[in-house]
Amino acid sequence: MRLFFVRILSGVLLMLTTLALSGVPPKKMHSLEPFQNPLTASDLQKLPGHPRLFGPRAFETIRKNARDGSFGEILAKKLIGNAEKYLDQPPMPRAVVGGRLLETSRNELRLFNTLSVAWVLTGDKRFSDRAIRELLNVSAYQDWHPQHFLDTGEMALGVALAYDWLWSEMTPEQRKTVSGALKKFGMDASLIKMGGHQWLQGKNNWVQVCHAGLIAAALATAEDYPANNAKIINRAIAKLPDAMNAAYPPNGAYPEGVMYWGYGTGFNCIALALLEGAFGKDFGLSNTPGFDKTLQFIIAGYGNNGKPFSYADCYRHTGPRLSVEHIWLAKRFNRGELITGAMRDNWFRTYSGDSGGKDRNAALCLLFTDALPQKITE
C-alpha cells in the first residue's frame, strides 16, 4: 500500500514539475531565417573539401579532446577497443524485422561512427578498410527501407559520416557508389510520395532524426548534387522548427518523455552541429525558446535513485546517461557545470562490455567534450 501511494505522489509531483517547466503562457515561435535567405547550389559548391561534416577542424578537435586527461581520453580508449571488435565481423545483412530495418540501421550507425573515429584517432587502415567494406555492403542493399523512414534517417547519418571522413581512403569508384546510394536510398527516397512519409508533416522525434540523417547526406555529397542537396537542407531547416516548437518552449520540457528526449534531442543537436560546421550558423534554430533550458529539464527528469519520471513513452532505466546531446547542449549554452559524475558513470556502465557500445552516437561526443570541466562534480 505504501508503495502504491509513493507512486501516486511521484505522479503528482511529475505533473507539477512538467507544468512548471512547460509554463502557462502561449508558446513563442521563433522566426526562421532561411525563408528570407535560402541556401542555393552555389552555397553548397563553396563548401570546403572532405572532411567537411562538423566543420573542417573536426579531426583536430577529436584528437585534441582524446588527450584531455579526463572523459575524452577514457572515451577514446573505449572507442578504439570497440572498433577492434568489428574487424573480424562479416558485413551486416539487410534484416527487416517486424516491418522495420531499424535495428540494422542502428547497428550500422554505431559501426560507422566507431570505426571512423577510431581511424581519425589512430590512422590504422584496418579501421578505414573495414568501414569502407561496410559502406559498399549497405550501398548494395535494395533500399534503406523508406517505408519506415527512421530506418533510412539513421542509416544515412552513419553512411554520410563514414563516406565524408574516410573519403581520402576510398577509390573514385567506391566514392561514386556510396555517393549514389546516399542520393538514391536517402535523399531521393525522401522526395518520393509513398507510405511512411507522414513524418514530413510531423512534430515529433521523427522530424529530428530523419532530417539529421538527410542533412548529413546532403552535406557529404554536396559537390555531386548541389542543387538537389540545397533543397534537402532548406527543407530540413524549415521543418525542424515544427518539432522544436512543439517540444521545448517555453522552458525546455519534452512532451514525449525523458527516454524520447534523448532520441529526438540527440539527433536534433547533431543536425544543428552539422549546419554550424558547414555554414557557421544554425539558422537561428538553437534560439528556439526553451532549448537553452532543456538540459536542466532532463536532469530534473530523474529521481535520486536514477530512475526516470515515467510519463509519456518511457521505460524504466537508469539515468541520465552522458550522451552527445548532453555534451553539445553544455557546450552550446556554456553549462558544463551541469554534467555530473553520476551521468558519466551511467555512460560507462552502458558503453562497456561485449555489445560494442550501446550508445551508437557516443563517438561523436569527442567533438564536444572540451565543454566539460576537467573534474566532473561527483
mmCIF file of C-alpha atoms in Angstrom:
data_model
loop_
_atom_site.group_PDB
_atom_site.id
_atom_site.type_symbol
_atom_site.label_atom_id
_atom_site.label_comp_id
_atom_site.label_asym_id
_atom_site.label_seq_id
_atom_site.Cartn_x
_atom_site.Cartn_y
_atom_site.Cartn_z
ATOM 1 C CA MET A 1 0.000 0.000 0.000
ATOM 2 C CA ARG A 2 2.825 2.343 0.881
ATOM 3 C CA LEU A 3 4.460 1.713 -2.497
ATOM 4 C CA PHE A 4 1.138 2.500 -4.193
ATOM 5 C CA PHE A 5 0.912 5.923 -2.506
ATOM 6 C CA VAL A 6 4.559 6.635 -3.282
ATOM 7 C CA ARG A 7 3.830 6.030 -6.957
ATOM 8 C CA ILE A 8 0.739 8.239 -6.827
ATOM 9 C CA LEU A 9 2.729 11.001 -5.135
ATOM 10 C CA SER A 10 5.503 10.642 -7.711
ATOM 11 C CA GLY A 11 2.948 11.031 -10.490
ATOM 12 C CA VAL A 12 1.506 14.175 -8.923
ATOM 13 C CA LEU A 13 4.982 15.646 -8.436
ATOM 14 C CA LEU A 14 5.823 14.852 -12.048
ATOM 15 C CA MET A 15 2.705 16.619 -13.318
ATOM 16 C CA LEU A 16 3.512 19.661 -11.208
ATOM 17 C CA THR A 17 7.131 19.638 -12.416
ATOM 18 C CA THR A 18 6.052 19.318 -16.041
ATOM 19 C CA LEU A 19 3.560 22.155 -15.680
ATOM 20 C CA ALA A 20 6.197 24.331 -14.060
ATOM 21 C CA LEU A 21 8.687 23.589 -16.803
ATOM 22 C CA SER A 22 6.160 23.894 -19.599
ATOM 23 C CA GLY A 23 4.609 27.098 -18.289
ATOM 24 C CA VAL A 24 1.186 28.508 -18.925
ATOM 25 C CA PRO A 25 1.874 31.369 -21.387
ATOM 26 C CA PRO A 26 1.399 30.680 -25.106
ATOM 27 C CA LYS A 27 4.416 29.253 -26.831
ATOM 28 C CA LYS A 28 6.565 31.846 -28.565
ATOM 29 C CA MET A 29 7.648 30.698 -32.013
ATOM 30 C CA HIS A 30 10.941 31.988 -33.382
ATOM 31 C CA SER A 31 11.231 33.457 -36.875
ATOM 32 C CA LEU A 32 13.023 31.322 -39.438
ATOM 33 C CA GLU A 33 15.936 32.929 -41.255
ATOM 34 C CA PRO A 34 16.058 30.600 -44.316
ATOM 35 C CA PHE A 35 12.691 31.833 -45.564
ATOM 36 C CA GLN A 36 14.422 35.139 -46.254
ATOM 37 C CA ASN A 37 17.719 33.701 -47.412
ATOM 38 C CA PRO A 38 17.513 30.044 -48.542
ATOM 39 C CA LEU A 39 20.633 28.108 -49.441
ATOM 40 C CA THR A 40 21.462 27.737 -53.125
ATOM 41 C CA ALA A 41 23.509 25.324 -55.203
ATOM 42 C CA SER A 42 26.254 27.949 -55.172
ATOM 43 C CA ASP A 43 26.382 27.872 -51.368
ATOM 44 C CA LEU A 44 26.975 24.125 -51.406
ATOM 45 C CA GLN A 45 29.607 24.407 -54.145
ATOM 46 C CA LYS A 46 31.549 26.778 -51.869
ATOM 47 C CA LEU A 47 31.828 24.240 -49.060
ATOM 48 C CA PRO A 48 35.362 23.034 -48.259
ATOM 49 C CA GLY A 49 36.582 19.646 -49.418
ATOM 50 C CA HIS A 50 36.443 16.444 -47.403
ATOM 51 C CA PRO A 51 36.259 16.004 -44.493
ATOM 52 C CA ARG A 52 33.562 18.630 -44.003
ATOM 53 C CA LEU A 53 30.951 17.135 -41.650
ATOM 54 C CA PHE A 54 31.033 19.026 -38.331
ATOM 55 C CA GLY A 55 33.464 21.533 -39.827
ATOM 56 C CA PRO A 56 36.924 21.410 -41.387
ATOM 57 C CA ARG A 57 38.635 21.227 -37.966
ATOM 58 C CA ALA A 58 36.646 18.217 -36.729
ATOM 59 C CA PHE A 59 39.625 15.835 -36.844
ATOM 60 C CA GLU A 60 41.820 18.285 -34.954
ATOM 61 C CA THR A 61 39.135 18.699 -32.293
ATOM 62 C CA ILE A 62 38.637 14.943 -31.866
ATOM 63 C CA ARG A 63 42.361 14.299 -31.459
ATOM 64 C CA LYS A 64 42.752 17.169 -29.006
ATOM 65 C CA ASN A 65 39.799 16.067 -26.883
ATOM 66 C CA ALA A 66 41.112 12.496 -26.834
ATOM 67 C CA ARG A 67 44.171 13.790 -24.951
ATOM 68 C CA ASP A 68 42.282 15.784 -22.311
ATOM 69 C CA GLY A 69 43.279 13.530 -19.419
ATOM 70 C CA SER A 70 39.617 13.194 -18.469
ATOM 71 C CA PHE A 71 36.389 11.879 -20.009
ATOM 72 C CA GLY A 72 37.527 12.380 -23.612
ATOM 73 C CA GLU A 73 40.641 10.275 -23.111
ATOM 74 C CA ILE A 74 38.681 7.448 -21.484
ATOM 75 C CA LEU A 75 36.074 7.595 -24.259
ATOM 76 C CA ALA A 76 38.762 7.445 -26.965
ATOM 77 C CA LYS A 77 40.322 4.304 -25.470
ATOM 78 C CA LYS A 78 36.943 2.591 -25.238
ATOM 79 C CA LEU A 79 36.106 3.558 -28.825
ATOM 80 C CA ILE A 80 39.298 2.052 -30.166
ATOM 81 C CA GLY A 81 38.668 -1.120 -28.180
ATOM 82 C CA ASN A 82 35.150 -1.398 -29.568
ATOM 83 C CA ALA A 83 36.398 -0.689 -33.098
ATOM 84 C CA GLU A 84 38.715 -3.674 -32.802
ATOM 85 C CA LYS A 85 35.689 -5.919 -32.258
ATOM 86 C CA TYR A 86 34.294 -5.032 -35.681
ATOM 87 C CA LEU A 87 37.373 -6.071 -37.642
ATOM 88 C CA ASP A 88 36.586 -9.769 -37.906
ATOM 89 C CA GLN A 89 32.821 -9.422 -38.177
ATOM 90 C CA PRO A 90 31.210 -10.087 -41.583
ATOM 91 C CA PRO A 91 29.179 -7.368 -43.332
ATOM 92 C CA MET A 92 25.692 -6.987 -41.912
ATOM 93 C CA PRO A 93 22.739 -8.398 -43.864
ATOM 94 C CA ARG A 94 19.689 -6.283 -44.650
ATOM 95 C CA ALA A 95 17.340 -7.636 -41.979
ATOM 96 C CA VAL A 96 13.790 -6.269 -41.867
ATOM 97 C CA VAL A 97 12.263 -7.372 -38.555
ATOM 98 C CA GLY A 98 8.706 -6.501 -37.598
ATOM 99 C CA GLY A 99 8.346 -4.256 -40.624
ATOM 100 C CA ARG A 100 11.479 -2.283 -39.743
ATOM 101 C CA LEU A 101 15.129 -2.161 -40.763
ATOM 102 C CA LEU A 102 15.795 -0.046 -37.681
ATOM 103 C CA GLU A 103 17.949 -2.487 -35.725
ATOM 104 C CA THR A 104 20.215 -2.949 -38.730
ATOM 105 C CA SER A 105 20.387 0.807 -39.321
ATOM 106 C CA ARG A 106 21.293 1.455 -35.698
ATOM 107 C CA ASN A 107 23.966 -1.225 -35.709
ATOM 108 C CA GLU A 108 25.384 0.257 -38.903
ATOM 109 C CA LEU A 109 25.340 3.780 -37.452
ATOM 110 C CA ARG A 110 27.249 2.556 -34.410
ATOM 111 C CA LEU A 111 29.766 0.721 -36.610
ATOM 112 C CA PHE A 112 30.371 3.692 -38.931
ATOM 113 C CA ASN A 113 30.758 6.201 -36.098
ATOM 114 C CA THR A 114 33.044 3.928 -34.090
ATOM 115 C CA LEU A 115 35.324 2.821 -36.935
ATOM 116 C CA SER A 116 35.545 6.310 -38.463
ATOM 117 C CA VAL A 117 36.553 7.982 -35.205
ATOM 118 C CA ALA A 118 38.969 5.134 -34.414
ATOM 119 C CA TRP A 119 40.636 5.762 -37.778
ATOM 120 C CA VAL A 120 40.800 9.514 -37.106
ATOM 121 C CA LEU A 121 42.484 8.815 -33.768
ATOM 122 C CA THR A 122 44.946 6.169 -34.945
ATOM 123 C CA GLY A 123 45.323 6.301 -38.741
ATOM 124 C CA ASP A 124 45.058 2.494 -38.653
ATOM 125 C CA LYS A 125 43.959 1.297 -42.094
ATOM 126 C CA ARG A 126 42.289 -1.738 -40.582
ATOM 127 C CA PHE A 127 39.562 0.558 -39.282
ATOM 128 C CA SER A 128 39.099 2.509 -42.521
ATOM 129 C CA ASP A 129 39.165 -0.646 -44.662
ATOM 130 C CA ARG A 130 36.517 -2.337 -42.512
ATOM 131 C CA ALA A 131 34.282 0.730 -42.620
ATOM 132 C CA ILE A 132 34.646 1.041 -46.402
ATOM 133 C CA ARG A 133 33.783 -2.619 -46.777
ATOM 134 C CA GLU A 134 30.593 -1.946 -44.839
ATOM 135 C CA LEU A 135 29.830 1.181 -46.891
ATOM 136 C CA LEU A 136 29.890 -0.901 -50.058
ATOM 137 C CA ASN A 137 27.756 -3.535 -48.355
ATOM 138 C CA VAL A 138 24.900 -1.166 -47.450
ATOM 139 C CA SER A 139 25.205 0.570 -50.822
ATOM 140 C CA ALA A 140 24.302 -2.790 -52.373
ATOM 141 C CA TYR A 141 21.084 -3.147 -50.347
ATOM 142 C CA GLN A 142 17.854 -2.936 -52.334
ATOM 143 C CA ASP A 143 16.998 0.170 -50.286
ATOM 144 C CA TRP A 144 17.195 1.532 -46.738
ATOM 145 C CA HIS A 145 13.538 0.765 -46.040
ATOM 146 C CA PRO A 146 11.964 4.197 -46.562
ATOM 147 C CA GLN A 147 8.534 2.815 -45.619
ATOM 148 C CA HIS A 148 9.704 3.344 -42.022
ATOM 149 C CA PHE A 149 11.873 6.400 -42.555
ATOM 150 C CA LEU A 150 13.619 6.306 -39.199
ATOM 151 C CA ASP A 151 15.477 3.332 -40.700
ATOM 152 C CA THR A 152 16.615 5.494 -43.599
ATOM 153 C CA GLY A 153 17.474 8.516 -41.461
ATOM 154 C CA GLU A 154 19.768 6.661 -39.071
ATOM 155 C CA MET A 155 21.433 4.718 -41.899
ATOM 156 C CA ALA A 156 22.011 7.920 -43.882
ATOM 157 C CA LEU A 157 23.727 9.602 -40.938
ATOM 158 C CA GLY A 158 26.178 6.745 -40.449
ATOM 159 C CA VAL A 159 26.908 6.276 -44.158
ATOM 160 C CA ALA A 160 27.360 10.023 -44.719
ATOM 161 C CA LEU A 161 29.810 10.391 -41.848
ATOM 162 C CA ALA A 162 31.957 7.420 -42.873
ATOM 163 C CA TYR A 163 31.862 8.464 -46.548
ATOM 164 C CA ASP A 164 32.959 12.006 -45.738
ATOM 165 C CA TRP A 165 35.560 11.228 -43.082
ATOM 166 C CA LEU A 166 37.095 8.279 -44.976
ATOM 167 C CA TRP A 167 36.880 9.967 -48.386
ATOM 168 C CA SER A 168 40.670 10.107 -48.717
ATOM 169 C CA GLU A 169 40.901 6.338 -48.193
ATOM 170 C CA MET A 170 38.387 5.426 -50.910
ATOM 171 C CA THR A 171 38.898 4.915 -54.634
ATOM 172 C CA PRO A 172 36.971 7.129 -57.074
ATOM 173 C CA GLU A 173 34.741 4.173 -57.950
ATOM 174 C CA GLN A 174 33.977 3.493 -54.297
ATOM 175 C CA ARG A 175 33.109 7.158 -53.746
ATOM 176 C CA LYS A 176 30.763 7.117 -56.716
ATOM 177 C CA THR A 177 28.999 4.003 -55.423
ATOM 178 C CA VAL A 178 28.448 5.325 -51.894
ATOM 179 C CA SER A 179 27.518 8.831 -53.021
ATOM 180 C CA GLY A 180 24.943 7.303 -55.353
ATOM 181 C CA ALA A 181 23.485 5.249 -52.508
ATOM 182 C CA LEU A 182 23.162 8.326 -50.279
ATOM 183 C CA LYS A 183 21.256 10.073 -53.042
ATOM 184 C CA LYS A 184 19.058 7.164 -54.153
ATOM 185 C CA PHE A 185 18.333 5.446 -50.840
ATOM 186 C CA GLY A 186 18.442 8.552 -48.652
ATOM 187 C CA MET A 187 17.651 11.896 -50.243
ATOM 188 C CA ASP A 188 15.646 10.755 -53.282
ATOM 189 C CA ALA A 189 13.651 8.320 -51.153
ATOM 190 C CA SER A 190 12.517 11.256 -49.005
ATOM 191 C CA LEU A 191 11.150 13.051 -52.067
ATOM 192 C CA ILE A 192 9.072 10.200 -53.493
ATOM 193 C CA LYS A 193 5.439 10.223 -52.352
ATOM 194 C CA MET A 194 4.848 6.938 -50.613
ATOM 195 C CA GLY A 195 3.626 5.424 -47.367
ATOM 196 C CA GLY A 196 5.877 6.096 -44.388
ATOM 197 C CA HIS A 197 6.456 9.776 -45.107
ATOM 198 C CA GLN A 198 3.924 11.166 -42.644
ATOM 199 C CA TRP A 199 6.925 12.367 -40.629
ATOM 200 C CA LEU A 200 7.383 15.211 -43.114
ATOM 201 C CA GLN A 201 4.248 16.788 -41.632
ATOM 202 C CA GLY A 202 5.013 15.641 -38.088
ATOM 203 C CA LYS A 203 6.042 17.434 -34.914
ATOM 204 C CA ASN A 204 7.844 14.692 -33.001
ATOM 205 C CA ASN A 205 11.199 12.900 -32.782
ATOM 206 C CA TRP A 206 10.881 11.542 -36.339
ATOM 207 C CA VAL A 207 11.364 15.067 -37.694
ATOM 208 C CA GLN A 208 14.559 15.463 -35.679
ATOM 209 C CA VAL A 209 16.043 12.058 -36.501
ATOM 210 C CA CYS A 210 15.207 11.907 -40.203
ATOM 211 C CA HIS A 211 16.326 15.425 -41.044
ATOM 212 C CA ALA A 212 19.621 14.945 -39.192
ATOM 213 C CA GLY A 213 20.417 11.995 -41.455
ATOM 214 C CA LEU A 214 19.352 13.856 -44.583
ATOM 215 C CA ILE A 215 21.379 16.963 -43.697
ATOM 216 C CA ALA A 216 24.450 14.749 -43.265
ATOM 217 C CA ALA A 217 23.810 13.035 -46.611
ATOM 218 C CA ALA A 218 23.325 16.364 -48.396
ATOM 219 C CA LEU A 219 26.489 17.901 -46.952
ATOM 220 C CA ALA A 220 28.632 14.827 -47.561
ATOM 221 C CA THR A 221 27.695 14.675 -51.257
ATOM 222 C CA ALA A 222 27.312 18.432 -51.816
ATOM 223 C CA GLU A 223 29.673 18.661 -54.783
ATOM 224 C CA ASP A 224 27.898 15.817 -56.598
ATOM 225 C CA TYR A 225 24.312 17.124 -56.441
ATOM 226 C CA PRO A 226 24.446 20.771 -55.285
ATOM 227 C CA ALA A 227 21.005 21.915 -56.486
ATOM 228 C CA ASN A 228 19.219 18.840 -55.153
ATOM 229 C CA ASN A 229 21.065 18.909 -51.855
ATOM 230 C CA ALA A 230 20.373 22.600 -51.246
ATOM 231 C CA LYS A 231 16.651 21.757 -51.395
ATOM 232 C CA ILE A 232 17.115 18.885 -48.924
ATOM 233 C CA ILE A 233 18.884 21.148 -46.417
ATOM 234 C CA ASN A 234 16.430 24.033 -46.891
ATOM 235 C CA ARG A 235 13.536 21.677 -46.216
ATOM 236 C CA ALA A 236 15.221 20.419 -43.052
ATOM 237 C CA ILE A 237 15.813 23.947 -41.765
ATOM 238 C CA ALA A 238 12.178 24.789 -42.497
ATOM 239 C CA LYS A 239 10.774 21.613 -40.901
ATOM 240 C CA LEU A 240 12.907 21.221 -37.774
ATOM 241 C CA PRO A 241 11.030 24.081 -36.044
ATOM 242 C CA ASP A 242 7.830 22.026 -36.317
ATOM 243 C CA ALA A 243 9.325 19.569 -33.822
ATOM 244 C CA MET A 244 11.375 22.054 -31.804
ATOM 245 C CA ASN A 245 8.495 24.475 -31.284
ATOM 246 C CA ALA A 246 6.230 21.593 -30.284
ATOM 247 C CA ALA A 247 8.772 20.345 -27.755
ATOM 248 C CA TYR A 248 10.880 22.938 -25.982
ATOM 249 C CA PRO A 249 9.054 26.276 -25.435
ATOM 250 C CA PRO A 250 8.971 27.925 -23.055
ATOM 251 C CA ASN A 251 11.184 26.140 -20.500
ATOM 252 C CA GLY A 252 12.653 23.026 -22.093
ATOM 253 C CA ALA A 253 10.186 20.251 -21.152
ATOM 254 C CA TYR A 254 9.820 17.452 -23.723
ATOM 255 C CA PRO A 255 6.303 16.091 -24.328
ATOM 256 C CA GLU A 256 7.403 12.585 -25.386
ATOM 257 C CA GLY A 257 9.054 11.756 -22.048
ATOM 258 C CA VAL A 258 12.641 11.528 -20.862
ATOM 259 C CA MET A 259 13.529 8.481 -22.980
ATOM 260 C CA TYR A 260 12.443 10.063 -26.258
ATOM 261 C CA TRP A 261 14.053 13.326 -25.148
ATOM 262 C CA GLY A 262 17.383 11.568 -25.646
ATOM 263 C CA TYR A 263 16.409 10.220 -29.060
ATOM 264 C CA GLY A 264 14.906 13.354 -30.561
ATOM 265 C CA THR A 265 17.172 15.878 -28.873
ATOM 266 C CA GLY A 266 20.304 13.870 -29.630
ATOM 267 C CA PHE A 267 19.688 13.864 -33.373
ATOM 268 C CA ASN A 268 18.457 17.468 -33.209
ATOM 269 C CA CYS A 269 21.787 18.528 -31.684
ATOM 270 C CA ILE A 270 23.660 16.577 -34.363
ATOM 271 C CA ALA A 271 21.633 18.347 -37.058
ATOM 272 C CA LEU A 272 22.469 21.781 -35.640
ATOM 273 C CA ALA A 273 26.150 20.862 -35.247
ATOM 274 C CA LEU A 274 26.233 19.766 -38.904
ATOM 275 C CA LEU A 275 24.696 23.055 -40.060
ATOM 276 C CA GLU A 276 27.031 25.126 -37.921
ATOM 277 C CA GLY A 277 30.066 23.162 -39.091
ATOM 278 C CA ALA A 278 29.159 23.757 -42.741
ATOM 279 C CA PHE A 279 27.758 27.303 -42.721
ATOM 280 C CA GLY A 280 28.996 28.812 -39.462
ATOM 281 C CA LYS A 281 25.445 29.117 -38.103
ATOM 282 C CA ASP A 282 22.404 27.020 -37.289
ATOM 283 C CA PHE A 283 19.972 29.490 -38.864
ATOM 284 C CA GLY A 284 18.525 30.503 -35.520
ATOM 285 C CA LEU A 285 17.285 27.027 -34.622
ATOM 286 C CA SER A 286 19.128 26.898 -31.294
ATOM 287 C CA ASN A 287 17.314 30.099 -30.328
ATOM 288 C CA THR A 288 14.055 28.165 -30.066
ATOM 289 C CA PRO A 289 12.554 29.220 -26.698
ATOM 290 C CA GLY A 290 13.299 26.672 -24.001
ATOM 291 C CA PHE A 291 16.035 24.881 -25.948
ATOM 292 C CA ASP A 292 18.660 26.528 -23.746
ATOM 293 C CA LYS A 293 16.908 25.083 -20.670
ATOM 294 C CA THR A 294 16.204 21.551 -21.860
ATOM 295 C CA LEU A 295 19.403 20.139 -20.321
ATOM 296 C CA GLN A 296 18.108 21.226 -16.915
ATOM 297 C CA PHE A 297 14.780 19.544 -17.723
ATOM 298 C CA ILE A 298 16.327 16.155 -18.419
ATOM 299 C CA ILE A 299 18.433 16.265 -15.270
ATOM 300 C CA ALA A 300 15.285 17.070 -13.255
ATOM 301 C CA GLY A 301 13.514 14.194 -15.005
ATOM 302 C CA TYR A 302 15.316 11.565 -12.889
ATOM 303 C CA GLY A 303 14.990 10.865 -9.194
ATOM 304 C CA ASN A 304 17.795 10.429 -6.689
ATOM 305 C CA ASN A 305 17.699 6.686 -7.397
ATOM 306 C CA GLY A 306 18.488 7.300 -11.069
ATOM 307 C CA LYS A 307 15.040 6.196 -12.247
ATOM 308 C CA PRO A 308 13.046 8.378 -14.647
ATOM 309 C CA PHE A 309 9.716 10.058 -14.109
ATOM 310 C CA SER A 310 7.899 7.582 -16.329
ATOM 311 C CA TYR A 311 5.410 9.684 -18.245
ATOM 312 C CA ALA A 312 4.557 9.567 -21.957
ATOM 313 C CA ASP A 313 6.525 6.887 -23.842
ATOM 314 C CA CYS A 314 9.208 5.775 -21.410
ATOM 315 C CA TYR A 315 10.529 2.526 -19.975
ATOM 316 C CA ARG A 316 12.410 2.006 -16.724
ATOM 317 C CA HIS A 317 16.115 2.600 -16.987
ATOM 318 C CA THR A 318 18.921 4.289 -15.073
ATOM 319 C CA GLY A 319 19.939 7.811 -15.997
ATOM 320 C CA PRO A 320 20.580 10.388 -17.041
ATOM 321 C CA ARG A 321 23.422 8.884 -19.067
ATOM 322 C CA LEU A 322 26.013 11.195 -20.567
ATOM 323 C CA SER A 323 25.428 11.314 -24.342
ATOM 324 C CA VAL A 324 26.157 13.590 -27.281
ATOM 325 C CA GLU A 325 23.079 15.749 -26.621
ATOM 326 C CA HIS A 326 24.112 16.480 -23.012
ATOM 327 C CA ILE A 327 27.616 17.446 -24.061
ATOM 328 C CA TRP A 328 26.549 19.501 -27.092
ATOM 329 C CA LEU A 329 23.968 21.426 -25.050
ATOM 330 C CA ALA A 330 26.510 22.025 -22.281
ATOM 331 C CA LYS A 331 28.926 23.425 -24.858
ATOM 332 C CA ARG A 332 26.401 25.461 -26.832
ATOM 333 C CA PHE A 333 24.919 27.139 -23.754
ATOM 334 C CA ASN A 334 28.056 27.169 -21.586
ATOM 335 C CA ARG A 335 26.602 24.904 -18.896
ATOM 336 C CA GLY A 336 29.361 22.365 -18.389
ATOM 337 C CA GLU A 337 28.815 22.515 -14.639
ATOM 338 C CA LEU A 338 25.540 20.605 -15.090
ATOM 339 C CA ILE A 339 27.386 17.433 -16.134
ATOM 340 C CA THR A 340 27.766 15.187 -13.086
ATOM 341 C CA GLY A 341 29.794 12.175 -12.111
ATOM 342 C CA ALA A 342 26.610 10.112 -11.978
ATOM 343 C CA MET A 343 25.899 10.917 -15.647
ATOM 344 C CA ARG A 344 29.444 9.899 -16.564
ATOM 345 C CA ASP A 345 29.242 6.664 -14.547
ATOM 346 C CA ASN A 346 25.890 5.737 -16.120
ATOM 347 C CA TRP A 347 27.546 6.133 -19.514
ATOM 348 C CA PHE A 348 30.440 3.860 -18.504
ATOM 349 C CA ARG A 349 28.015 1.142 -17.460
ATOM 350 C CA THR A 350 26.171 1.219 -20.764
ATOM 351 C CA TYR A 351 29.163 1.620 -23.058
ATOM 352 C CA SER A 352 31.347 -1.142 -21.637
ATOM 353 C CA GLY A 353 31.046 -4.850 -22.320
ATOM 354 C CA ASP A 354 30.776 -7.072 -25.374
ATOM 355 C CA SER A 355 27.970 -5.150 -27.052
ATOM 356 C CA GLY A 356 30.367 -2.834 -28.861
ATOM 357 C CA GLY A 357 28.813 0.097 -27.037
ATOM 358 C CA LYS A 358 25.120 0.689 -26.541
ATOM 359 C CA ASP A 359 25.281 4.376 -27.491
ATOM 360 C CA ARG A 360 25.516 4.488 -31.275
ATOM 361 C CA ASN A 361 26.447 8.200 -31.359
ATOM 362 C CA ALA A 362 28.947 8.026 -28.488
ATOM 363 C CA ALA A 363 31.898 8.537 -30.847
ATOM 364 C CA LEU A 364 30.584 11.986 -31.757
ATOM 365 C CA CYS A 365 30.925 13.096 -28.126
ATOM 366 C CA LEU A 366 34.636 13.657 -28.839
ATOM 367 C CA LEU A 367 33.670 16.648 -30.985
ATOM 368 C CA PHE A 368 32.350 18.476 -27.927
ATOM 369 C CA THR A 369 33.972 17.129 -24.744
ATOM 370 C CA ASP A 370 36.114 20.269 -24.399
ATOM 371 C CA ALA A 371 32.950 21.797 -22.906
ATOM 372 C CA LEU A 372 33.215 19.528 -19.882
ATOM 373 C CA PRO A 373 35.062 20.587 -16.736
ATOM 374 C CA GLN A 374 38.311 18.725 -16.130
ATOM 375 C CA LYS A 375 36.930 17.478 -12.836
ATOM 376 C CA ILE A 376 33.292 16.412 -13.101
ATOM 377 C CA THR A 377 31.239 17.016 -9.950
ATOM 378 C CA GLU A 378 30.770 13.725 -8.100
#
